[in-house]
mmCIF file of C-alpha atoms in Angstrom:
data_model
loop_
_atom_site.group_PDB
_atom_site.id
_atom_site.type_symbol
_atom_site.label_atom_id
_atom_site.label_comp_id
_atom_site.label_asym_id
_atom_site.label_seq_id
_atom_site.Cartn_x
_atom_site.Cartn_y
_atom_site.Cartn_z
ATOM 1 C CA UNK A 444 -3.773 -6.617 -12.145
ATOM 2 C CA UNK A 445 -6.561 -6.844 -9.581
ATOM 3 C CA UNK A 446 -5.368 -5.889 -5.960
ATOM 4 C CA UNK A 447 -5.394 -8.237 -2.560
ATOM 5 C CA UNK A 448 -9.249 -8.667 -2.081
ATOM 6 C CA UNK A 449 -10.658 -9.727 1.519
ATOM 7 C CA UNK A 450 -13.766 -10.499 2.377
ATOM 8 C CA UNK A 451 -16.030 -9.803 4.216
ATOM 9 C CA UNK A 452 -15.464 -6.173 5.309
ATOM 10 C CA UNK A 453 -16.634 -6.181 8.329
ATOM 11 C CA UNK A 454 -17.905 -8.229 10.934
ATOM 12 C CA UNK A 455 -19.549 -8.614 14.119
ATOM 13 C CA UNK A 456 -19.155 -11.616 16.769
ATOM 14 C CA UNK A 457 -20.063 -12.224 20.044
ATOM 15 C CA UNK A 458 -17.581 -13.852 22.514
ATOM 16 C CA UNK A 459 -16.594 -17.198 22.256
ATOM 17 C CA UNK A 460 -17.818 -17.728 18.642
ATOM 18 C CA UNK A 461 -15.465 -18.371 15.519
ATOM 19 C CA UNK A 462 -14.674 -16.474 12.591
ATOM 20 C CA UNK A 463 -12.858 -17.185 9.400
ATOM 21 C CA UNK A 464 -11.736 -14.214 6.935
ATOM 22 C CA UNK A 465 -10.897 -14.705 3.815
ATOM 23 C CA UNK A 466 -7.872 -13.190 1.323
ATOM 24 C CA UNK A 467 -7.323 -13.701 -2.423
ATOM 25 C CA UNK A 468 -3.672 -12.606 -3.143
ATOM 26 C CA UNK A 469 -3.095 -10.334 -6.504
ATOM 27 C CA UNK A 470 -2.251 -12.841 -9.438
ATOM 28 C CA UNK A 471 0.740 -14.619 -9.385
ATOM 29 C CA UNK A 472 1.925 -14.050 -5.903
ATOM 30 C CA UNK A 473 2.024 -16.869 -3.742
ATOM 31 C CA UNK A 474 2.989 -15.544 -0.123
ATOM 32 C CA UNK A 475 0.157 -13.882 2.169
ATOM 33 C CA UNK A 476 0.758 -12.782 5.407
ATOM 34 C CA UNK A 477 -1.705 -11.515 7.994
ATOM 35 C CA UNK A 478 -1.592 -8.912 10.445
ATOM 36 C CA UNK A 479 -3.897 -7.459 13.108
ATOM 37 C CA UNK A 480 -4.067 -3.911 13.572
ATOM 38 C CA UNK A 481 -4.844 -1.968 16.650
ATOM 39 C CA UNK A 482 -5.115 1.380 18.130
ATOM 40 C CA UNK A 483 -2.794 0.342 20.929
ATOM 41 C CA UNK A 484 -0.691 -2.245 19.603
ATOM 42 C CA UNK A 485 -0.068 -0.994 15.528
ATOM 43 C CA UNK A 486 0.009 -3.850 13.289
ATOM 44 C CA UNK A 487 0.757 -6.905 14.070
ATOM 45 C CA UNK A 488 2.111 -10.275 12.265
ATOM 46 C CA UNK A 489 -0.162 -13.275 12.481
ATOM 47 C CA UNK A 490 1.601 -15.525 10.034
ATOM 48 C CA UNK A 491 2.685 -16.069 6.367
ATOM 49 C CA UNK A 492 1.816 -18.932 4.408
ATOM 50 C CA UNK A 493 3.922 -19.729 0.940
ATOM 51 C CA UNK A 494 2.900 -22.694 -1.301
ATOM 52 C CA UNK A 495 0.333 -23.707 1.032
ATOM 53 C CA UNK A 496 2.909 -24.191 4.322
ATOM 54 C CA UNK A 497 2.984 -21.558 6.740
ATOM 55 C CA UNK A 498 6.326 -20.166 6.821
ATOM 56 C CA UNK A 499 6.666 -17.397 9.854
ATOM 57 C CA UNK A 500 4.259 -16.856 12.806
ATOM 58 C CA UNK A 501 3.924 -14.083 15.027
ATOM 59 C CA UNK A 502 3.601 -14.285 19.041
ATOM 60 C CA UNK A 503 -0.468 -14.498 18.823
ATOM 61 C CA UNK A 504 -2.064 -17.587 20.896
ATOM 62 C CA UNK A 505 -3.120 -20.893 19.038
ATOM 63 C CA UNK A 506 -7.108 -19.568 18.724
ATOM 64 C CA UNK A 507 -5.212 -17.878 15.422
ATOM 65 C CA UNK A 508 -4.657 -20.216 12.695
ATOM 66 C CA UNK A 509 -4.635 -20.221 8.648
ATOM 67 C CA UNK A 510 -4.073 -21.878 5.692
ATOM 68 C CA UNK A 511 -3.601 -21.383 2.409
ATOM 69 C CA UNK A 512 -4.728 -22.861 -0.858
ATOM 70 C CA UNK A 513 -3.345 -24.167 -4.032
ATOM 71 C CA UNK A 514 -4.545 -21.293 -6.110
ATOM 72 C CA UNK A 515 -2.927 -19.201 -3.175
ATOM 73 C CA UNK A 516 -6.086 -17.807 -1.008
ATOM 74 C CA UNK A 517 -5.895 -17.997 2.540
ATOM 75 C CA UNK A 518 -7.876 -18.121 5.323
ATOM 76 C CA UNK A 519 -7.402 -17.717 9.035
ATOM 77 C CA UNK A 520 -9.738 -18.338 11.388
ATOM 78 C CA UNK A 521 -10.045 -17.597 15.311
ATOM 79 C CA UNK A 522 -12.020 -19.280 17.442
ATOM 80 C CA UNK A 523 -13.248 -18.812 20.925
ATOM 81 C CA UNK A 524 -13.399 -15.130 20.172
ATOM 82 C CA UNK A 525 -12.053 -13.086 23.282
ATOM 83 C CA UNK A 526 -13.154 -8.475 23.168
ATOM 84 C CA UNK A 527 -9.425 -8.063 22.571
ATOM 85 C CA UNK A 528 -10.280 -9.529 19.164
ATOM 86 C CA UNK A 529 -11.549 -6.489 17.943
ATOM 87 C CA UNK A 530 -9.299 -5.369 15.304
ATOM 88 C CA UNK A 531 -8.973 -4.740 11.370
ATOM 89 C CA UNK A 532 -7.231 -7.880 10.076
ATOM 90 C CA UNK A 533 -5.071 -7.217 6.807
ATOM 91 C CA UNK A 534 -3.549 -9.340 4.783
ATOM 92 C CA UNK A 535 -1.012 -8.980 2.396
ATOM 93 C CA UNK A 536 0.402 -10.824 -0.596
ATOM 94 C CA UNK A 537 4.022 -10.506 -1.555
ATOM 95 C CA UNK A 538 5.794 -10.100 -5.069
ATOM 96 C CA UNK A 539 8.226 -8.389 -6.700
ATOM 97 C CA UNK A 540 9.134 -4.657 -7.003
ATOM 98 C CA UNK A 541 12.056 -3.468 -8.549
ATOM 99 C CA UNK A 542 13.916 -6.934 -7.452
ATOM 100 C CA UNK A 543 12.810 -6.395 -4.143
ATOM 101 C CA UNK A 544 9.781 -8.379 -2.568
ATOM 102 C CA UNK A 545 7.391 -6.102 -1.652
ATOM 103 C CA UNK A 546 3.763 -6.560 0.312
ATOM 104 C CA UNK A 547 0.497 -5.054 -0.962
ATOM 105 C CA UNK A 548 -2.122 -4.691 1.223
ATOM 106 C CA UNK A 549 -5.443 -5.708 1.545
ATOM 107 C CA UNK A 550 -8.465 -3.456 2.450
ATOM 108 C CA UNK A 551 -9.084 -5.454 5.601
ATOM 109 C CA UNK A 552 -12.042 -6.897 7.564
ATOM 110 C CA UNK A 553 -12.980 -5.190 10.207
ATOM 111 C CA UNK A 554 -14.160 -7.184 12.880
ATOM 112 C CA UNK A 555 -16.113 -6.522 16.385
ATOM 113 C CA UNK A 556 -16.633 -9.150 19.395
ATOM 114 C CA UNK A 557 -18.941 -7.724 21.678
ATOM 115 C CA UNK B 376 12.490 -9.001 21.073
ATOM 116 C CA UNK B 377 13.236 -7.434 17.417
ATOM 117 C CA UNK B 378 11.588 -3.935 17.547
ATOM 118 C CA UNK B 379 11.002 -0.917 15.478
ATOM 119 C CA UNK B 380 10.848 2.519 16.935
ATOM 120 C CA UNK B 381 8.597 5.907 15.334
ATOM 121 C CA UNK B 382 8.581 8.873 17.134
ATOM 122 C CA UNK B 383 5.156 8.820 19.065
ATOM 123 C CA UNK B 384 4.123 11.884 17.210
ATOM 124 C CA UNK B 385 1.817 13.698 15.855
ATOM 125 C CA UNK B 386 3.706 15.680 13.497
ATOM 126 C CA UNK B 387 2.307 18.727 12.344
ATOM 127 C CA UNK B 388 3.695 20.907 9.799
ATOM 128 C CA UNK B 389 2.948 23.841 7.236
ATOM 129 C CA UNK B 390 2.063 23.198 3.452
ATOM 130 C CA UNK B 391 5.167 23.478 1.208
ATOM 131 C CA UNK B 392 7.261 22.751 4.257
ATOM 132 C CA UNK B 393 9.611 19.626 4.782
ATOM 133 C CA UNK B 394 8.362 17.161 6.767
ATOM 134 C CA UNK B 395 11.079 14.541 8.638
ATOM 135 C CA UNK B 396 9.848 11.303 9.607
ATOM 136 C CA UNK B 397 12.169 9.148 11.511
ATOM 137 C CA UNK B 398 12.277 5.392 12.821
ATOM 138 C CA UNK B 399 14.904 3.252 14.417
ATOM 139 C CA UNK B 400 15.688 -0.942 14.720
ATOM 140 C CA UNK B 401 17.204 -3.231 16.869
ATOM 141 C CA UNK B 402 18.095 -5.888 14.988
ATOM 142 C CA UNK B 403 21.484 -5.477 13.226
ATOM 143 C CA UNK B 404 20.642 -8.312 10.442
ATOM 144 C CA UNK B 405 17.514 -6.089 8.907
ATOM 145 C CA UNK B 406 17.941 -5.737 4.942
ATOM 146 C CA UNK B 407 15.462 -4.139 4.085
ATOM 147 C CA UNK B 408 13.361 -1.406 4.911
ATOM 148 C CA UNK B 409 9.914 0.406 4.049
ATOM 149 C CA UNK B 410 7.434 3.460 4.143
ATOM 150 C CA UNK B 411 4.231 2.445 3.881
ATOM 151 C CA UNK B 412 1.271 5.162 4.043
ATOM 152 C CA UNK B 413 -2.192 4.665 5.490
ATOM 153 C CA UNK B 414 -4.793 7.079 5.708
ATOM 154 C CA UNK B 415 -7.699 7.204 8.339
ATOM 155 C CA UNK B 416 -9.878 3.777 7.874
ATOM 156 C CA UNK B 417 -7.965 2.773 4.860
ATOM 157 C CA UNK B 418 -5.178 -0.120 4.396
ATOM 158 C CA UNK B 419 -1.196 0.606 4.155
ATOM 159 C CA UNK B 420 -0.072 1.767 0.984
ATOM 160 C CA UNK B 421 3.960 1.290 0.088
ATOM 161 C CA UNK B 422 5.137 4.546 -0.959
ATOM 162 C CA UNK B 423 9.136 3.407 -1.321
ATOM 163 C CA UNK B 424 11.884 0.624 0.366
ATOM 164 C CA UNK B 425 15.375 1.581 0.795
ATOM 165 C CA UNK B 426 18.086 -1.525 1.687
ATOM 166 C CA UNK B 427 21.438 0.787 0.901
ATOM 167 C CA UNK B 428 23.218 2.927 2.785
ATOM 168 C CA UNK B 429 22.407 6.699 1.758
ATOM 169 C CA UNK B 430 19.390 8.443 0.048
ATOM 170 C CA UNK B 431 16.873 6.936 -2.377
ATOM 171 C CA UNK B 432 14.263 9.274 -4.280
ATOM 172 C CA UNK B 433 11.148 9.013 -5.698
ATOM 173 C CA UNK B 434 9.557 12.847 -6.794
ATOM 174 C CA UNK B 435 8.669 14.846 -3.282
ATOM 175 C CA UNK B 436 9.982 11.293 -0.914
ATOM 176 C CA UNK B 437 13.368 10.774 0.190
ATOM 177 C CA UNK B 438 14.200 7.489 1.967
ATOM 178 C CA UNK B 439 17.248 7.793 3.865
ATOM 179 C CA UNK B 440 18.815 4.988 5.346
ATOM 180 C CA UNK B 441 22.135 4.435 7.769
ATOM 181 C CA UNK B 442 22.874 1.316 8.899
ATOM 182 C CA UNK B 443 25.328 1.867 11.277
ATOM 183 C CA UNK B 444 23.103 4.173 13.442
ATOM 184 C CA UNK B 445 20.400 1.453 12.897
ATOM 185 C CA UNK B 446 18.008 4.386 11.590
ATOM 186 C CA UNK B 447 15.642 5.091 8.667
ATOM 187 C CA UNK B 448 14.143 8.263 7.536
ATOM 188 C CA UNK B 449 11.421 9.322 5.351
ATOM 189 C CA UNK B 450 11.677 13.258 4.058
ATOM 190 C CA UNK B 451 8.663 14.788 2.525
ATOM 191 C CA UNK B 452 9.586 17.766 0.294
ATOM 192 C CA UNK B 453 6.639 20.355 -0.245
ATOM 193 C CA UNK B 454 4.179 18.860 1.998
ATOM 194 C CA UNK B 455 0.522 19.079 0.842
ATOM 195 C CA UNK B 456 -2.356 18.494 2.591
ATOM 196 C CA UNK B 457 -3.236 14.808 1.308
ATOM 197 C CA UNK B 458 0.048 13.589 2.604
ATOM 198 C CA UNK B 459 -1.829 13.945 5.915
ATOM 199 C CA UNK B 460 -1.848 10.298 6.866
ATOM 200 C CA UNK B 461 -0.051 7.624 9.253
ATOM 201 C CA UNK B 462 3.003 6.570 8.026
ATOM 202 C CA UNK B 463 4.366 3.701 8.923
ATOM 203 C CA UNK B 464 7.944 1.884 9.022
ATOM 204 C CA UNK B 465 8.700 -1.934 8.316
ATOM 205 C CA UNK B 466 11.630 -3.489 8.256
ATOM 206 C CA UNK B 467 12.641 -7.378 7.367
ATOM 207 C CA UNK B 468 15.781 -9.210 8.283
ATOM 208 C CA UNK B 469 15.995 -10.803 4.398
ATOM 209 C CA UNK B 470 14.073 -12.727 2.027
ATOM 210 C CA UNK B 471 11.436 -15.123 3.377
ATOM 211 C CA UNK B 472 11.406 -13.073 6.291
ATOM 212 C CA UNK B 473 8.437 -11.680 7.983
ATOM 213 C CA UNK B 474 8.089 -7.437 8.007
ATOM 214 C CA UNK B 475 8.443 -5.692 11.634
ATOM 215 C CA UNK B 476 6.281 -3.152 11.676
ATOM 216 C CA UNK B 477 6.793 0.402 13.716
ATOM 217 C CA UNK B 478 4.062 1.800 15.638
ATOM 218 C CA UNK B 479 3.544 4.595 13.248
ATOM 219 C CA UNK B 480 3.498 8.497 13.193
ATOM 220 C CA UNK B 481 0.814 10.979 12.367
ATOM 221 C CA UNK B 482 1.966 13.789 10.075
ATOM 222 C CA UNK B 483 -0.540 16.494 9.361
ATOM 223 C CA UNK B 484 -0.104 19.229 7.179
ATOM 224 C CA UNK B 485 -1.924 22.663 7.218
ATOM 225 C CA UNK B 486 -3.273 24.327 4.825
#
């Protein structure tokens, strides 16, 4: 099976634009969740979406959103981009290991606001 | 505010030798629990979960895991240089449930 793709790799955005990243989740799995990752803070959770409703959100302002698609890809999107942005972004997809739901990782986008 | 503890590290040990990496939780109601890898400018990688009390193997990884004490260990036997990496500690309170994520410790090993 392919793995979690994301696209695009990397990015840079100047403050107060918008970005939306992309994930496709491996085949079959239907939950993604997103995280942001930095130096100072570790990772993250952004939210989860499952079937195409979000299902748990993290304690990140409402410039973070998402959605998810029938065929399971998600995107989230932040606007009015702030410096703290900077950050990879992973997302992961969830399924079944050994009767125990388990998350695989994307490789991330890594994205810069200057 | 649920939260999941790794000592701040780095950990440095000798090739071949054991290396001990620890991590607490506050939440009595986690279920589950993971080790996830990452090396430098790569994503995590799961290397093993652990939701029973007691030891779980998997070739040179030991997950240990005590409820009670709220803590969850990772043992690397015979420590080689690629395990050099950030490993990190998760845990969720059940299914549908979102993963709580440690800060992380830095183990390197020396040749």
């Amino acid at each position: 099976k392919a793995g979690v793709t994301q696209t695009p790799r990397y990015l840079i955005k100047t403050r107060g634009q918008q970005v939306t990243l992309s994930c496709s989740p491996i085949s079959g799995h239907r939950s993604v969740s997103w995280y942001q990752q930095t130096p100072g803070q570790g990772l993250q959770f952004l939210f989860e979406y499952f079937s195409e409703t979000q299902r748990n959100k993290g304690n990140f302002p409402g410039r973070f959103s998402g959605r998810q698609f029938s065929n399971s890809r998600s995107e989230m999107n932040v606007s009015t981009l702030e410096l703290g942005d900077s950050a990879l972004y992973l997302c992961a997809s969830e399924g079944d290991k050994g009767g125990q739901e388990t998350q695989y990782f994307g490789p991330g986008t890594r994205l810069l606001v200057l | 505010q649920k939260e999941v503890e790794q000592n701040s590290g780095p950990l440095s040990v000798p090739e071949g030798a054991i290396a001990s990496l620890n991590c607490t939780y506050s939440d009595r109601g986690s279920q589950s629990f993971f080790w996830y890898r990452q090396y430098s400018g790569k994503s995590p990688e799961l290397i093993m979960f652990i939701y029973s009390n007691g030891d779980k193997e998997d070739g040179r990884f030991t997950a240990q895991l005590n409820k009670a004490s709220q803590y969850v260990s990772l043992l690397i036997r015979d420590s080689q240089p690629s395990d050099s990496a950030t490993y990190l500690c998760a845990v969720s309170t059940g299914a549908n449930s979102k993963l709580t994520f440690g800060k992380g410790i830095t183990l390197s090993v020396r040749p």
